[in-house]
Short mmCIF file of C-alpha atoms (C1' of nucleotides) in Angstrom, two decimals:
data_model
loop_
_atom_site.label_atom_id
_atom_site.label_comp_id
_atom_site.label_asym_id
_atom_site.label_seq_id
_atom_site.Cartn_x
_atom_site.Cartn_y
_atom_site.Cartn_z
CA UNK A 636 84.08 110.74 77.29
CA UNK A 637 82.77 107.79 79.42
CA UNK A 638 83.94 107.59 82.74
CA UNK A 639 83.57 104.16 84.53
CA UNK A 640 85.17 105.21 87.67
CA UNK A 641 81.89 108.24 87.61
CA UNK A 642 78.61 108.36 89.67
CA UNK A 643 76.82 108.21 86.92
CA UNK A 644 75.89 105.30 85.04
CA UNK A 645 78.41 104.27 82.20
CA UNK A 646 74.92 103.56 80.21
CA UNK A 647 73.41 106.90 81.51
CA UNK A 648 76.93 108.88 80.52
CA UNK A 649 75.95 107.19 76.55
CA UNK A 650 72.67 108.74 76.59
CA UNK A 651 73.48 111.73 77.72
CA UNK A 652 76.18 111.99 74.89
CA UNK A 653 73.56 111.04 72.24
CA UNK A 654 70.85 113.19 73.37
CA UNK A 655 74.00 116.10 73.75
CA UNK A 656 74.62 115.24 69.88
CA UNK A 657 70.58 115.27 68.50
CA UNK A 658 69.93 118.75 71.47
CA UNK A 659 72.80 120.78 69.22
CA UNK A 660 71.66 118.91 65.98
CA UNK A 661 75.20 117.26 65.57
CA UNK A 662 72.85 114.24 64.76
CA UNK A 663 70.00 115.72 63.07
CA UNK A 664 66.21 114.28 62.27
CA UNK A 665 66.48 111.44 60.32
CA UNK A 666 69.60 110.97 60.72
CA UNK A 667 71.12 107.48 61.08
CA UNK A 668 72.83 106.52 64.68
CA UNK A 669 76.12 104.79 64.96
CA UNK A 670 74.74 100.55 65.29
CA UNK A 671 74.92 98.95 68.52
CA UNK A 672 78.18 97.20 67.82
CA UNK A 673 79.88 100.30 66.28
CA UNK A 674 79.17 102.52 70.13
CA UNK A 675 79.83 99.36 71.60
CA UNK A 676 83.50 99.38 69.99
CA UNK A 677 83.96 102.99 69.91
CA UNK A 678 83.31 103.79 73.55
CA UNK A 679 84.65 100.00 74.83
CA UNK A 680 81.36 98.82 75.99
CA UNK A 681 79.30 96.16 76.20
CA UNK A 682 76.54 95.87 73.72
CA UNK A 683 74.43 95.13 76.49
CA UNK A 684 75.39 98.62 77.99
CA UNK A 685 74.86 100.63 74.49
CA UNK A 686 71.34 99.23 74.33
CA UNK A 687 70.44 100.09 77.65
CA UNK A 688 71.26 104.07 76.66
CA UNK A 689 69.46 103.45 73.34
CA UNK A 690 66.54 102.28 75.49
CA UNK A 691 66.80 105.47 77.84
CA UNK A 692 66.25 107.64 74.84
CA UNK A 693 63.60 105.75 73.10
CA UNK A 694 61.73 106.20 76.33
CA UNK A 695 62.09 109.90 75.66
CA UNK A 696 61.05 109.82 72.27
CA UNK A 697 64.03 111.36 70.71
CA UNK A 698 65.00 108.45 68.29
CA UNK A 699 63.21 105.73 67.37
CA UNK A 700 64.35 102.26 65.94
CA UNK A 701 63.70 100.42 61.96
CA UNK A 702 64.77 96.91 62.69
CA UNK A 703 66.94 96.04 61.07
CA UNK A 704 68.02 99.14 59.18
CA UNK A 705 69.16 101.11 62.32
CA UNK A 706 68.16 103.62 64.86
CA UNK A 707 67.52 107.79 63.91
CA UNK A 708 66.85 110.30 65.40
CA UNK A 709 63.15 110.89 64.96
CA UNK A 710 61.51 113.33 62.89
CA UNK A 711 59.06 115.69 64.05
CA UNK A 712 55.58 114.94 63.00
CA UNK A 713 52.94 117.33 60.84
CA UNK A 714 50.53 118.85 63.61
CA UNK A 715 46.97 118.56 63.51
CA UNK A 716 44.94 121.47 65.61
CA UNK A 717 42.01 120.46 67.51
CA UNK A 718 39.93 123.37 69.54
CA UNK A 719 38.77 122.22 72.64
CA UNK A 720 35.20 122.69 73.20
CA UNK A 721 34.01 124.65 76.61
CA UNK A 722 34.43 122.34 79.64
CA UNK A 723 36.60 120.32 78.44
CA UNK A 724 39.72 118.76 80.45
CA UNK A 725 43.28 118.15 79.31
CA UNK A 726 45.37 115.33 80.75
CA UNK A 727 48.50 112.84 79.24
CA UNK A 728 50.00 109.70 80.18
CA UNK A 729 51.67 107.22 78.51
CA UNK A 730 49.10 105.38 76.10
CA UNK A 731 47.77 102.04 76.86
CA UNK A 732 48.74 98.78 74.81
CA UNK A 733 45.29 99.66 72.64
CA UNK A 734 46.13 103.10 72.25
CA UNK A 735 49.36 102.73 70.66
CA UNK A 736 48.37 100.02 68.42
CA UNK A 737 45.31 101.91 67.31
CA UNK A 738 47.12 105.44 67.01
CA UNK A 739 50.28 103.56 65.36
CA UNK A 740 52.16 105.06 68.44
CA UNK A 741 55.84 105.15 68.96
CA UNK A 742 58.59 104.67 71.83
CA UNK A 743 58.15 107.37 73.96
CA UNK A 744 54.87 109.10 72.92
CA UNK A 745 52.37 110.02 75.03
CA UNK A 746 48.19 110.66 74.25
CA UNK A 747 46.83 113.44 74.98
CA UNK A 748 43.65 113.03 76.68
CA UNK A 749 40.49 115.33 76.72
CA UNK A 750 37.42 114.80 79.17
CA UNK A 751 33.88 116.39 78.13
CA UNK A 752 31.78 117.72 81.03
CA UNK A 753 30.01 114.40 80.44
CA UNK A 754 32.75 112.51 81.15
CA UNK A 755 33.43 111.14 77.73
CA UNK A 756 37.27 110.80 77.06
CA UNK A 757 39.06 110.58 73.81
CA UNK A 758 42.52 110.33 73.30
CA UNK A 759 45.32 111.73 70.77
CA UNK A 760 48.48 111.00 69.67
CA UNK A 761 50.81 113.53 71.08
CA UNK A 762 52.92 113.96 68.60
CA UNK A 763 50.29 114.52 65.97
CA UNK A 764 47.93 116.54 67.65
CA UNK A 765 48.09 120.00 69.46
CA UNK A 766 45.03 120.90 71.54
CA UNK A 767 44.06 124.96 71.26
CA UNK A 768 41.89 127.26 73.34
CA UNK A 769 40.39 129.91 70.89
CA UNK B 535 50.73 81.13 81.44
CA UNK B 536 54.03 82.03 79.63
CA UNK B 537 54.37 80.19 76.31
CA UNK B 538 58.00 79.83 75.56
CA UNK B 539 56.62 78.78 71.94
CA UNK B 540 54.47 81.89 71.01
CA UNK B 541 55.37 84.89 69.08
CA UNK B 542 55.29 87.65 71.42
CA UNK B 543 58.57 87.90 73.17
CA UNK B 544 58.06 85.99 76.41
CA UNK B 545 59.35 89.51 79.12
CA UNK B 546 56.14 91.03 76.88
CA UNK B 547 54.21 88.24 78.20
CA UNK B 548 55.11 88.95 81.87
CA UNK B 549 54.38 92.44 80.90
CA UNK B 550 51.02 91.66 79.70
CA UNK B 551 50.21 89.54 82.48
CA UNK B 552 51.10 92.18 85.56
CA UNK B 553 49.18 95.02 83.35
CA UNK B 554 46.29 92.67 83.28
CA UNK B 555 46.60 92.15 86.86
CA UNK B 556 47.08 95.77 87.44
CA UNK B 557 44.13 96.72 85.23
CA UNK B 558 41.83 94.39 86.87
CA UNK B 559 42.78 95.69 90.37
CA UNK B 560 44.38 92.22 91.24
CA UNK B 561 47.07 94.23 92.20
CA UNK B 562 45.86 97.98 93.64
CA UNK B 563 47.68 100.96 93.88
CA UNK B 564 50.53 100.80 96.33
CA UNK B 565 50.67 97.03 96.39
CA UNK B 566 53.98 95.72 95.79
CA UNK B 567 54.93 93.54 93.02
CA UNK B 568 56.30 90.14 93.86
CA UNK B 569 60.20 90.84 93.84
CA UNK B 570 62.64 89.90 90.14
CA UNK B 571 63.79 86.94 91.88
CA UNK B 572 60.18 85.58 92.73
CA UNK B 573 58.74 86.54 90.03
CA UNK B 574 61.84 84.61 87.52
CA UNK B 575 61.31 81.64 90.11
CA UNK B 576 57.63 81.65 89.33
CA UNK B 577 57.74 81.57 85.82
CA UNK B 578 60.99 79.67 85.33
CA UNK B 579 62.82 82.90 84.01
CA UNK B 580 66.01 84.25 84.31
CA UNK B 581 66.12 87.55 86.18
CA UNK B 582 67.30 89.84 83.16
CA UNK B 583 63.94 88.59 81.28
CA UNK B 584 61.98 89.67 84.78
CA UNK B 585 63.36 93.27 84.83
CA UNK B 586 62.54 93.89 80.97
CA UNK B 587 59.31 93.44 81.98
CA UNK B 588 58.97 95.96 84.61
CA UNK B 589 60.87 98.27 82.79
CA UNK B 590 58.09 98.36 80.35
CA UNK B 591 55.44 98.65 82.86
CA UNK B 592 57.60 101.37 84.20
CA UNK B 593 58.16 103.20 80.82
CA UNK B 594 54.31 103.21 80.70
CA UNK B 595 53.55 104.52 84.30
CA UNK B 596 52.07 101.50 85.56
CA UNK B 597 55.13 101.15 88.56
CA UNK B 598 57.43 103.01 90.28
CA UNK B 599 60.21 101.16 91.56
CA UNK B 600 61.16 102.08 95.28
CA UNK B 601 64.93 100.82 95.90
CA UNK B 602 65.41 98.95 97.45
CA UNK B 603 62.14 97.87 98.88
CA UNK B 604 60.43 96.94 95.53
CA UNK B 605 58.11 97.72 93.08
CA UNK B 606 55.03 99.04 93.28
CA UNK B 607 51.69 99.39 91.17
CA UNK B 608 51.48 103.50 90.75
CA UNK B 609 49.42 105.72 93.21
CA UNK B 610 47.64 108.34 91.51
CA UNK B 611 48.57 111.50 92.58
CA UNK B 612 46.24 114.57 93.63
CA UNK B 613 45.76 116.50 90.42
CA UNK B 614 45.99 120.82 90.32
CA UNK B 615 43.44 122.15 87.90
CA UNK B 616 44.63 124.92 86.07
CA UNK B 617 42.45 127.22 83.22
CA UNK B 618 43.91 127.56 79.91
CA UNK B 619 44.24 131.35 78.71
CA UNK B 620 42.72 132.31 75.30
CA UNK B 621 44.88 131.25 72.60
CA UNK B 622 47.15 128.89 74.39
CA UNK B 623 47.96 125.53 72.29
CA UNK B 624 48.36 121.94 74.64
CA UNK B 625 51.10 119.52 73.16
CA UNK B 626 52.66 116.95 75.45
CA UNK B 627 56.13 114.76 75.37
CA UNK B 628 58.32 112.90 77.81
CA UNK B 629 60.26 115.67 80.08
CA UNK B 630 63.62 116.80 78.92
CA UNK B 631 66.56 115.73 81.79
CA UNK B 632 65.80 118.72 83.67
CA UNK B 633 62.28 118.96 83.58
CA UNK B 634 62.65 115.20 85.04
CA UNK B 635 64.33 116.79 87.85
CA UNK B 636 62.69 119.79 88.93
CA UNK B 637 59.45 118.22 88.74
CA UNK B 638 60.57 115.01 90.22
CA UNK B 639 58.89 113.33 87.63
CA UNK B 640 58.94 109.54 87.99
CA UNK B 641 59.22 107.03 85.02
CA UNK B 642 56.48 107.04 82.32
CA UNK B 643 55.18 110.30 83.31
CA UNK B 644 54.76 113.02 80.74
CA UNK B 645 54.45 116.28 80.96
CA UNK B 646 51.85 118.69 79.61
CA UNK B 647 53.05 121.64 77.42
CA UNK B 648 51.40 125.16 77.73
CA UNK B 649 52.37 127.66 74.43
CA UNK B 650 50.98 131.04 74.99
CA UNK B 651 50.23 133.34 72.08
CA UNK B 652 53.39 135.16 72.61
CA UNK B 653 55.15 131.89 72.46
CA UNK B 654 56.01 131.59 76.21
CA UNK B 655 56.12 127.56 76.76
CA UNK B 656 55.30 126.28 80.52
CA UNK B 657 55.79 122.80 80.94
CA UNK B 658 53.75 120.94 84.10
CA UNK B 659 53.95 117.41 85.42
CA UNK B 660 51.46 115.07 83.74
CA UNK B 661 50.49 113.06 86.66
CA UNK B 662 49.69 115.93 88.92
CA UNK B 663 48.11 118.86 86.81
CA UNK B 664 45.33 118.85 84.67
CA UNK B 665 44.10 121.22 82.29
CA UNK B 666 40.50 123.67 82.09
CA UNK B 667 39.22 125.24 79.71
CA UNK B 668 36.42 127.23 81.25
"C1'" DT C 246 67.11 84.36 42.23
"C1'" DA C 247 69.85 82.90 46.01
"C1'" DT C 248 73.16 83.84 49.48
"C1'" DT C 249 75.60 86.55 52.70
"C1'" DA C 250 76.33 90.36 55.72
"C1'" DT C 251 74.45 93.67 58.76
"C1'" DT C 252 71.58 95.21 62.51
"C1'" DT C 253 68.36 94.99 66.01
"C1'" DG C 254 65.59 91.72 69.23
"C1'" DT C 255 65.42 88.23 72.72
"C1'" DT C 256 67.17 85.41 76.36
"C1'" DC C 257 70.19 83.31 79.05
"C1'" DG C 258 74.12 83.48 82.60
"C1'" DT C 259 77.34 85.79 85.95
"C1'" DA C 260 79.21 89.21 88.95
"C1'" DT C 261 79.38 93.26 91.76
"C1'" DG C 262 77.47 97.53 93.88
"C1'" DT C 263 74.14 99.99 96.90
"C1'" DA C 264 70.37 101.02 99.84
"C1'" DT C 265 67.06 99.36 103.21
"C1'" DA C 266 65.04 96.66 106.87
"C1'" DT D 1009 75.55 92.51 110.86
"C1'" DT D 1010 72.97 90.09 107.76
"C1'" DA D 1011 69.65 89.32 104.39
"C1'" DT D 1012 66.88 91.25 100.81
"C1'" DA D 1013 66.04 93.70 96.55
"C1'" DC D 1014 66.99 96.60 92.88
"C1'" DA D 1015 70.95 98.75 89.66
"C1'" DT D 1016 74.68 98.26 86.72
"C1'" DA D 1017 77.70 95.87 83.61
"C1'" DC D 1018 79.92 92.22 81.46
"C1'" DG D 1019 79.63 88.21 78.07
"C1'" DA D 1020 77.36 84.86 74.91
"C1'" DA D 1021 74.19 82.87 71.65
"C1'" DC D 1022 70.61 82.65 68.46
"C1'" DA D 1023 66.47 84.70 65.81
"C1'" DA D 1024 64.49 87.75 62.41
"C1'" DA D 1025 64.34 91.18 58.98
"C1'" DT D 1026 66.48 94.00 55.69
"C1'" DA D 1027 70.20 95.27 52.48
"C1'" DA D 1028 73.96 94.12 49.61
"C1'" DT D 1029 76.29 90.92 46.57
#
DNA sequence: TATTATTTGTTCGTATGTATA
DNA sequence: TTATACATACGAACAAATAAT
């Protein structure tokens, strides 16, 4: 499966494997990943190397890590439905150091962020909130 | 300014320190960041504990990393308005691989998820579009 | 209750590759 | 051509928190 002697990056060719295995739910929501040292073996890396894919897809949200239990793949949050009012602007980014200590924010989550004509922002949790136009 | 002895992990502490500097407009947008090896000089660290830090910055959109001239505090870009039809629901989440690509999305950049009533998803870059409702 | 094993987190060091000025 | 700077990958050691014995 890994190719050292490839363009791409032996850590990148990991990731790409995982996120291959939660995309067709081989791994599943709340399922349990293989531990650094067990990839590490199995695919005759470094440990340095595994954690550098594990990295790459806690960036993109898809698992997220219980220290020490292990990493899984993440489960989807309940959505909460907030109606924007008229005026209003939508943006996201990643949140700031405040923001994701005061929305409890994982890896790889952005806010959502709405602007009122008076310029008044708030943010949201995007993986908790869905924004609609009624 | 590093404290070898306190709690937070000390390439968190170099994080902190170059948001703060960001934040406070120390460093602009498009200045460059001292380089790994100036920066691990400066605070007596080793180079691997220098690039952890950026990486986070990075995974939070603070810096974009031109190789290999350095690494830079983020530019905003110009941002596309675009009006929300009735009914449509706003979510947002990291790009998948391929939304990465064809919207040349850079690290720590979301992108902003458009469900129409029929169930139609349109995906836009994060940094670039912003959404109206009228 | 106490100890051990497991697993992730942090930090160091070293080496080589690649793109740019 | 050379120097600079970031990217990748290896190895090693210890800390911290949880689970198992």
């Amino acid at each position: 499966m890994i190719d050292h002697s490839a363009d791409r990056a032996v850590f990148r060719q990991l990731a790409d494997l995982l996120r291959r295995q939660i995309e067709s739910g081989d791994l599943a929501p709340g399922d349990i990943l293989p531990s650094e040292l067990r990839l590490a073996e199995d695919h005759k890396l470094s440990r340095t190397t595994v954690r550098q894919a594990i990295g790459q897809l806690r960036s993109e949200g898809l698992v997220t890590v219980d220290r020490p239990r292990g990493t899984f793949v993440r489960v989807p949050e309940p959505v909460e439905l907030i109606p924007l009012t008229t005026g209003a602007r939508v943006s996201a980014r990643m949140p700031t150091a405040s923001e994701r200590r005061r929305h409890r924010l994982r890896d790889g989550v952005p806010v959502l962020v709405v602007t009122a004509p008076d310029g008044a922002a708030t943010s949201y949790p995007a993986d908790r909130v869905q924004l609609t136009r009624p």
